[in-house]
Amino acid sequence: NMAVDFGGVKMKNPINTASGTFGYGWQFSELMDVSQLGAITTKGCAAEPWPGNPAPRMAEVRGGMMNSVGLQNPGVAAFAAQSGPWLDELSQKGTQVICQVAGHSTEEYVSALEMFCELCPWAAGFEINVSCPNIAAGGIACGSTPEGAGDVMRACRKVTDKPLFVKMAPVRIPEIARALEAEGADGLSVINSIPGMAIDVHTRRSKLSKPTGGLSGPLCHPIAVRMVWEAANAVDIPINGVGGVMTGEDAAEFILAGATCVSVGMANLVDPTASVRILAELEAWAESQGVNDINELIGALEC
Ligand code: ORO
């Protein structure tokens, strides 16, 4: 058995896609059978459209990549109209759809979540992004303290009884995780990209259109594993491990560290079919461990 329960979202397997690396799902549908995945998480949407940051907003670095997209999105209404029918169908095939919620303030998160609840009844749950490193207000600015993150969670909890997850910044994991659990979060996605910089020394300019960006990819993986382990030890709600998963063994590390499920992020940009390969590799690993149920391996780290 590969099925897991992520905070009330029943997934047929633990593999899902990290927000922002898999569009709205349908963009990948000609390249792979998306319905093999346990879940997908859609790119963050706000109540109103956001233009995002100017190009260049992606740069390769050793062992990973940087981005400064700035949560470009068409707003929840356009998202629901354009992508809703395909996502509804996907959810009927048993792949859960988690919609990511963006905002610049608690009020904006609440407005966006209210719109999602009304316009996206097919969504299995929502992921509140309080960790984007590329926006001036909201994002990591409110997600880096227990008070800031807790505030957003408390307000969002009043909007819906559907599963609510929080995409966490790579800071103060145990304290912030406990604050989010206390405010009613159903699960935590650990971690978002790590704030970083990449400079072109010849032009003396940032490789991105702004000085800083978010670092993701395999070089983040050991940091993310440590943070997943910290989160899993701090709270009783389930953890989704996110950060540099390129192989089934990387996903297995997250599960042993205490993650219930695992997001594939940057790997989708290297090979659009990476997530289904990683799922097959994870299944092979579980079998090699001689268990009939992947749940037996969650947090099974021996130390
Ligand atoms: N980039 C990230 O690395 N994480 C986010 O949550 C959002 C963005 C972005 O849109 O810039």
CSV table of C-alpha atoms and ligand atoms in Angstrom, one decimal:
chain,number,residue,atom,x,y,z
A,1,ASN,CA,0.0,0.0,0.0
A,2,MET,CA,1.3,3.4,-1.0
A,3,ALA,CA,-1.7,5.4,0.1
A,4,VAL,CA,-1.3,8.1,2.8
A,5,ASP,CA,-3.5,10.6,4.6
A,6,PHE,CA,-2.1,14.1,4.5
A,7,GLY,CA,-4.2,16.0,7.0
A,8,GLY,CA,-7.5,14.8,5.6
A,9,VAL,CA,-6.4,14.7,2.0
A,10,LYS,CA,-6.3,11.0,1.0
A,11,MET,CA,-3.5,10.5,-1.5
A,12,LYS,CA,-3.1,7.2,-3.5
A,13,ASN,CA,0.6,7.6,-3.1
A,14,PRO,CA,2.9,10.1,-1.3
A,15,ILE,CA,4.2,11.9,-4.4
A,16,ASN,CA,2.9,15.3,-5.2
A,17,THR,CA,4.3,18.3,-7.1
A,18,ALA,CA,5.6,21.5,-5.5
A,19,SER,CA,3.7,24.7,-6.2
A,20,GLY,CA,5.2,26.8,-8.9
A,21,THR,CA,7.1,24.0,-10.6
A,22,PHE,CA,4.1,22.2,-12.2
A,23,GLY,CA,2.0,25.1,-13.5
A,24,TYR,CA,-1.7,24.2,-13.1
A,25,GLY,CA,-1.1,20.6,-14.0
A,26,TRP,CA,-2.6,20.6,-17.5
A,27,GLN,CA,0.6,22.1,-18.9
A,28,PHE,CA,2.3,18.7,-18.2
A,29,SER,CA,-0.6,16.6,-19.5
A,30,GLU,CA,0.8,16.0,-23.0
A,31,LEU,CA,4.1,14.8,-21.5
A,32,MET,CA,2.9,12.4,-18.8
A,33,ASP,CA,-0.2,10.9,-17.1
A,34,VAL,CA,-0.6,13.4,-14.3
A,35,SER,CA,-3.3,11.2,-12.7
A,36,GLN,CA,-0.5,8.7,-11.6
A,37,LEU,CA,0.4,11.3,-8.9
A,38,GLY,CA,-1.0,11.3,-5.4
A,39,ALA,CA,-1.6,15.1,-5.6
A,40,ILE,CA,-0.6,18.3,-7.3
A,41,THR,CA,-0.3,21.7,-5.7
A,42,THR,CA,-1.1,24.5,-8.1
A,43,LYS,CA,0.9,27.8,-8.4
A,44,GLY,CA,-0.1,30.4,-5.8
A,45,CYS,CA,-3.0,32.6,-6.7
A,46,ALA,CA,-4.2,35.8,-5.1
A,47,ALA,CA,-7.6,37.4,-5.0
A,48,GLU,CA,-6.5,39.8,-7.8
A,49,PRO,CA,-4.0,39.2,-10.7
A,50,TRP,CA,-0.3,39.9,-9.9
A,51,PRO,CA,2.2,40.7,-12.7
A,52,GLY,CA,5.2,39.1,-11.0
A,53,ASN,CA,8.8,40.4,-11.4
A,54,PRO,CA,10.4,41.2,-14.7
A,55,ALA,CA,12.8,38.8,-16.4
A,56,PRO,CA,15.4,37.4,-15.9
A,57,ARG,CA,13.8,35.5,-13.0
A,58,MET,CA,15.4,32.1,-13.2
A,59,ALA,CA,19.1,31.4,-13.0
A,60,GLU,CA,21.0,28.1,-12.8
A,61,VAL,CA,23.6,27.8,-10.0
A,62,ARG,CA,25.8,24.8,-9.0
A,63,GLY,CA,23.6,22.2,-7.6
A,64,GLY,CA,20.4,24.0,-8.1
A,65,MET,CA,18.6,27.1,-9.3
A,66,MET,CA,17.5,30.5,-8.2
A,67,ASN,CA,14.1,32.1,-9.0
A,68,SER,CA,12.5,35.5,-8.5
A,69,VAL,CA,9.1,35.0,-10.2
A,70,GLY,CA,7.2,37.1,-7.6
A,71,LEU,CA,4.1,34.9,-7.6
A,72,GLN,CA,2.8,36.0,-11.0
A,73,ASN,CA,-0.8,34.8,-11.3
A,74,PRO,CA,-4.0,35.6,-13.0
A,75,GLY,CA,-6.1,35.9,-9.8
A,76,VAL,CA,-8.4,33.2,-8.4
A,77,ALA,CA,-11.4,33.9,-10.7
A,78,ALA,CA,-9.4,33.6,-13.9
A,79,PHE,CA,-7.6,30.6,-12.5
A,80,ALA,CA,-10.8,28.8,-11.6
A,81,ALA,CA,-12.4,29.6,-15.0
A,82,GLN,CA,-9.4,28.5,-17.1
A,83,SER,CA,-8.0,25.6,-15.1
A,84,GLY,CA,-11.0,24.5,-13.0
A,85,PRO,CA,-12.6,22.0,-15.5
A,86,TRP,CA,-9.3,20.1,-16.1
A,87,LEU,CA,-8.4,20.1,-12.4
A,88,ASP,CA,-11.9,18.9,-11.5
A,89,GLU,CA,-11.5,16.0,-13.9
A,90,LEU,CA,-8.1,15.2,-12.5
A,91,SER,CA,-9.5,15.0,-9.0
A,92,GLN,CA,-12.2,12.6,-10.2
A,93,LYS,CA,-9.4,10.4,-11.4
A,94,GLY,CA,-8.1,10.2,-7.8
A,95,THR,CA,-5.3,12.8,-8.0
A,96,GLN,CA,-6.0,15.3,-5.3
A,97,VAL,CA,-5.7,19.0,-6.1
A,98,ILE,CA,-4.3,21.4,-3.5
A,99,CYS,CA,-4.6,25.0,-4.4
A,100,GLN,CA,-1.9,27.4,-3.2
A,101,VAL,CA,-3.1,30.7,-1.7
A,102,ALA,CA,-1.1,34.0,-2.0
A,103,GLY,CA,-1.5,37.4,-0.4
A,104,HIS,CA,0.3,40.5,0.8
A,105,SER,CA,-1.5,40.6,4.1
A,106,THR,CA,-3.8,38.6,6.3
A,107,GLU,CA,-6.8,40.3,4.7
A,108,GLU,CA,-5.6,39.4,1.2
A,109,TYR,CA,-5.0,35.7,2.2
A,110,VAL,CA,-8.5,35.6,3.6
A,111,SER,CA,-10.0,37.1,0.4
A,112,ALA,CA,-8.2,34.7,-1.9
A,113,LEU,CA,-9.1,31.7,0.3
A,114,GLU,CA,-12.8,32.8,0.3
A,115,MET,CA,-12.7,33.0,-3.5
A,116,PHE,CA,-11.0,29.6,-3.8
A,117,CYS,CA,-13.7,28.0,-1.5
A,118,GLU,CA,-16.5,29.4,-3.6
A,119,LEU,CA,-15.0,28.9,-7.1
A,120,CYS,CA,-13.0,25.7,-6.7
A,121,PRO,CA,-15.2,23.1,-5.0
A,122,TRP,CA,-13.1,20.3,-6.5
A,123,ALA,CA,-10.0,21.4,-4.4
A,124,ALA,CA,-9.2,18.8,-1.8
A,125,GLY,CA,-7.4,21.5,0.3
A,126,PHE,CA,-5.4,24.7,0.3
A,127,GLU,CA,-1.8,25.5,0.9
A,128,ILE,CA,-1.2,29.0,2.4
A,129,ASN,CA,2.1,30.4,1.1
A,130,VAL,CA,3.7,32.5,3.9
A,131,SER,CA,7.2,31.9,2.6
A,132,CYS,CA,7.6,33.3,-0.9
A,133,PRO,CA,11.0,35.1,-0.8
A,134,ASN,CA,10.2,37.3,-3.8
A,135,ILE,CA,7.4,39.6,-2.8
A,136,ALA,CA,7.8,42.8,-0.7
A,137,ALA,CA,4.9,42.1,1.7
A,138,GLY,CA,3.2,38.9,2.7
A,139,GLY,CA,5.2,35.7,1.9
A,140,ILE,CA,8.3,35.2,3.9
A,141,ALA,CA,7.9,38.6,5.6
A,142,CYS,CA,4.9,37.3,7.5
A,143,GLY,CA,6.0,33.6,7.7
A,144,SER,CA,9.3,34.1,9.5
A,145,THR,CA,7.8,34.5,13.0
A,146,PRO,CA,5.4,32.4,15.0
A,147,GLU,CA,3.2,35.5,15.5
A,148,GLY,CA,3.1,36.5,11.8
A,149,ALA,CA,2.5,33.0,10.5
A,150,GLY,CA,0.0,32.2,13.3
A,151,ASP,CA,-2.0,35.3,12.5
A,152,VAL,CA,-2.5,34.3,8.9
A,153,MET,CA,-3.4,30.7,9.9
A,154,ARG,CA,-5.9,31.9,12.5
A,155,ALA,CA,-7.7,34.1,10.0
A,156,CYS,CA,-7.8,31.5,7.3
A,157,ARG,CA,-9.0,28.8,9.7
A,158,LYS,CA,-12.3,30.8,10.2
A,159,VAL,CA,-12.9,30.7,6.4
A,160,THR,CA,-13.2,26.9,5.8
A,161,ASP,CA,-13.2,23.4,7.4
A,162,LYS,CA,-11.4,22.0,4.4
A,163,PRO,CA,-7.8,20.9,5.0
A,164,LEU,CA,-5.5,23.9,5.3
A,165,PHE,CA,-1.7,23.5,4.9
A,166,VAL,CA,1.0,26.0,5.3
A,167,LYS,CA,4.1,26.3,3.1
A,168,MET,CA,6.8,27.2,5.6
A,169,ALA,CA,9.9,29.4,5.2
A,170,PRO,CA,13.2,27.7,6.1
A,171,VAL,CA,13.5,29.5,9.4
A,172,ARG,CA,12.6,28.8,13.1
A,173,ILE,CA,10.9,25.6,12.1
A,174,PRO,CA,10.0,24.1,15.5
A,175,GLU,CA,8.5,27.3,16.9
A,176,ILE,CA,6.6,28.3,13.8
A,177,ALA,CA,5.3,24.8,13.2
A,178,ARG,CA,3.9,24.7,16.8
A,179,ALA,CA,2.2,28.1,16.3
A,180,LEU,CA,0.6,26.9,13.1
A,181,GLU,CA,-0.6,23.6,14.7
A,182,ALA,CA,-2.1,25.6,17.5
A,183,GLU,CA,-4.0,27.8,15.1
A,184,GLY,CA,-5.5,24.8,13.4
A,185,ALA,CA,-3.2,23.9,10.4
A,186,ASP,CA,-3.9,20.4,9.1
A,187,GLY,CA,-0.4,19.9,7.8
A,188,LEU,CA,2.8,21.7,6.9
A,189,SER,CA,4.9,21.8,3.7
A,190,VAL,CA,8.5,22.1,4.7
A,191,ILE,CA,10.4,24.0,3.0
A,192,ASN,CA,10.0,26.8,0.5
A,193,SER,CA,13.1,28.0,-1.4
A,194,ILE,CA,16.0,29.4,0.6
A,195,PRO,CA,16.7,33.2,0.2
A,196,GLY,CA,19.9,33.6,-1.8
A,197,MET,CA,21.9,35.7,-4.3
A,198,ALA,CA,23.7,35.0,-7.5
A,199,ILE,CA,25.9,37.6,-9.1
A,200,ASP,CA,27.3,37.9,-12.6
A,201,VAL,CA,30.8,39.2,-11.8
A,202,HIS,CA,31.4,40.4,-15.4
A,203,THR,CA,28.4,42.7,-15.5
A,204,ARG,CA,28.4,43.1,-11.7
A,205,ARG,CA,24.7,42.6,-11.8
A,206,SER,CA,22.4,40.1,-10.1
A,207,LYS,CA,21.7,37.1,-12.4
A,208,LEU,CA,18.0,37.9,-11.6
A,209,SER,CA,16.1,41.2,-12.2
A,210,LYS,CA,16.3,41.8,-8.4
A,211,PRO,CA,19.2,41.3,-6.0
A,212,THR,CA,17.8,38.3,-4.2
A,213,GLY,CA,15.9,35.2,-5.1
A,214,GLY,CA,14.9,31.8,-3.8
A,215,LEU,CA,17.4,28.9,-4.0
A,216,SER,CA,16.0,25.4,-4.8
A,217,GLY,CA,17.2,22.1,-6.0
A,218,PRO,CA,19.4,19.2,-4.8
A,219,LEU,CA,21.8,21.4,-2.8
A,220,CYS,CA,18.8,22.3,-0.6
A,221,HIS,CA,17.9,18.7,0.1
A,222,PRO,CA,19.9,18.0,3.2
A,223,ILE,CA,18.8,21.2,4.8
A,224,ALA,CA,15.2,20.4,4.0
A,225,VAL,CA,15.5,16.8,5.4
A,226,ARG,CA,16.8,18.3,8.7
A,227,MET,CA,13.9,20.8,8.8
A,228,VAL,CA,11.3,18.1,8.0
A,229,TRP,CA,12.8,16.1,10.9
A,230,GLU,CA,12.6,19.1,13.2
A,231,ALA,CA,9.0,19.8,12.2
A,232,ALA,CA,7.9,16.2,12.5
A,233,ASN,CA,9.4,16.1,16.0
A,234,ALA,CA,7.7,19.4,17.0
A,235,VAL,CA,4.1,18.7,16.0
A,236,ASP,CA,1.5,16.0,15.6
A,237,ILE,CA,0.1,17.2,12.2
A,238,PRO,CA,1.6,15.6,9.1
A,239,ILE,CA,4.5,17.0,7.1
A,240,ASN,CA,5.0,17.3,3.3
A,241,GLY,CA,8.7,17.2,2.6
A,242,VAL,CA,9.8,19.7,-0.1
A,243,GLY,CA,13.3,20.5,-1.3
A,244,GLY,CA,15.6,19.1,-4.0
A,245,VAL,CA,14.0,15.7,-4.5
A,246,MET,CA,15.6,14.3,-7.7
A,247,THR,CA,15.2,10.5,-7.0
A,248,GLY,CA,13.1,8.0,-5.1
A,249,GLU,CA,15.8,7.7,-2.5
A,250,ASP,CA,15.6,11.5,-1.9
A,251,ALA,CA,11.9,11.1,-1.3
A,252,ALA,CA,12.6,8.1,1.0
A,253,GLU,CA,14.9,10.3,3.1
A,254,PHE,CA,12.0,12.7,3.7
A,255,ILE,CA,9.7,9.8,4.7
A,256,LEU,CA,12.2,8.3,7.1
A,257,ALA,CA,12.7,11.8,8.6
A,258,GLY,CA,9.0,12.0,9.3
A,259,ALA,CA,7.3,13.2,6.2
A,260,THR,CA,3.9,11.7,5.2
A,261,CYS,CA,4.2,12.8,1.6
A,262,VAL,CA,6.8,14.4,-0.6
A,263,SER,CA,6.8,17.2,-3.2
A,264,VAL,CA,8.9,17.1,-6.4
A,265,GLY,CA,9.9,20.6,-7.3
A,266,MET,CA,13.0,21.6,-9.4
A,267,ALA,CA,13.2,18.1,-10.9
A,268,ASN,CA,10.0,18.9,-12.9
A,269,LEU,CA,11.9,21.7,-14.7
A,270,VAL,CA,14.8,19.3,-15.6
A,271,ASP,CA,12.6,16.5,-16.8
A,272,PRO,CA,8.8,17.1,-16.9
A,273,THR,CA,8.2,13.3,-16.2
A,274,ALA,CA,10.5,13.2,-13.1
A,275,SER,CA,7.6,12.9,-10.7
A,276,VAL,CA,6.4,9.6,-12.1
A,277,ARG,CA,9.9,8.2,-12.2
A,278,ILE,CA,10.5,9.2,-8.6
A,279,LEU,CA,7.2,7.5,-7.7
A,280,ALA,CA,8.3,4.3,-9.3
A,281,GLU,CA,11.7,4.5,-7.5
A,282,LEU,CA,10.0,5.2,-4.2
A,283,GLU,CA,7.8,2.1,-4.6
A,284,ALA,CA,10.9,0.0,-5.4
A,285,TRP,CA,12.5,1.3,-2.2
A,286,ALA,CA,9.5,0.6,0.0
A,287,GLU,CA,9.4,-3.0,-1.4
A,288,SER,CA,13.1,-3.4,-0.7
A,289,GLN,CA,12.5,-2.5,2.9
A,290,GLY,CA,10.1,-5.4,3.1
A,291,VAL,CA,7.0,-3.5,4.2
A,292,ASN,CA,3.5,-3.9,2.8
A,293,ASP,CA,2.5,-0.3,3.8
A,294,ILE,CA,4.5,2.9,3.2
A,295,ASN,CA,3.0,4.3,6.4
A,296,GLU,CA,5.3,1.9,8.3
A,297,LEU,CA,8.3,3.9,7.0
A,298,ILE,CA,7.1,7.4,8.0
A,299,GLY,CA,9.5,8.6,10.7
A,300,ALA,CA,11.2,5.2,10.8
A,301,LEU,CA,14.7,6.8,11.0
A,302,GLU,CA,16.9,4.8,13.4
A,303,CYS,CA,19.3,6.9,15.5
B,1,ORO,N1,9.3,31.5,-5.6
B,1,ORO,C1,9.6,30.6,-4.7
B,1,ORO,O1,10.7,30.1,-4.7
B,1,ORO,N2,8.7,30.3,-3.7
B,1,ORO,C2,7.5,30.9,-3.7
B,1,ORO,O2,6.7,30.5,-2.8
B,1,ORO,C3,7.1,31.7,-4.7
B,1,ORO,C4,8.0,32.1,-5.7
B,1,ORO,C5,7.8,33.1,-6.7
B,1,ORO,O3,6.7,33.1,-7.3
B,1,ORO,O4,8.7,33.9,-6.9
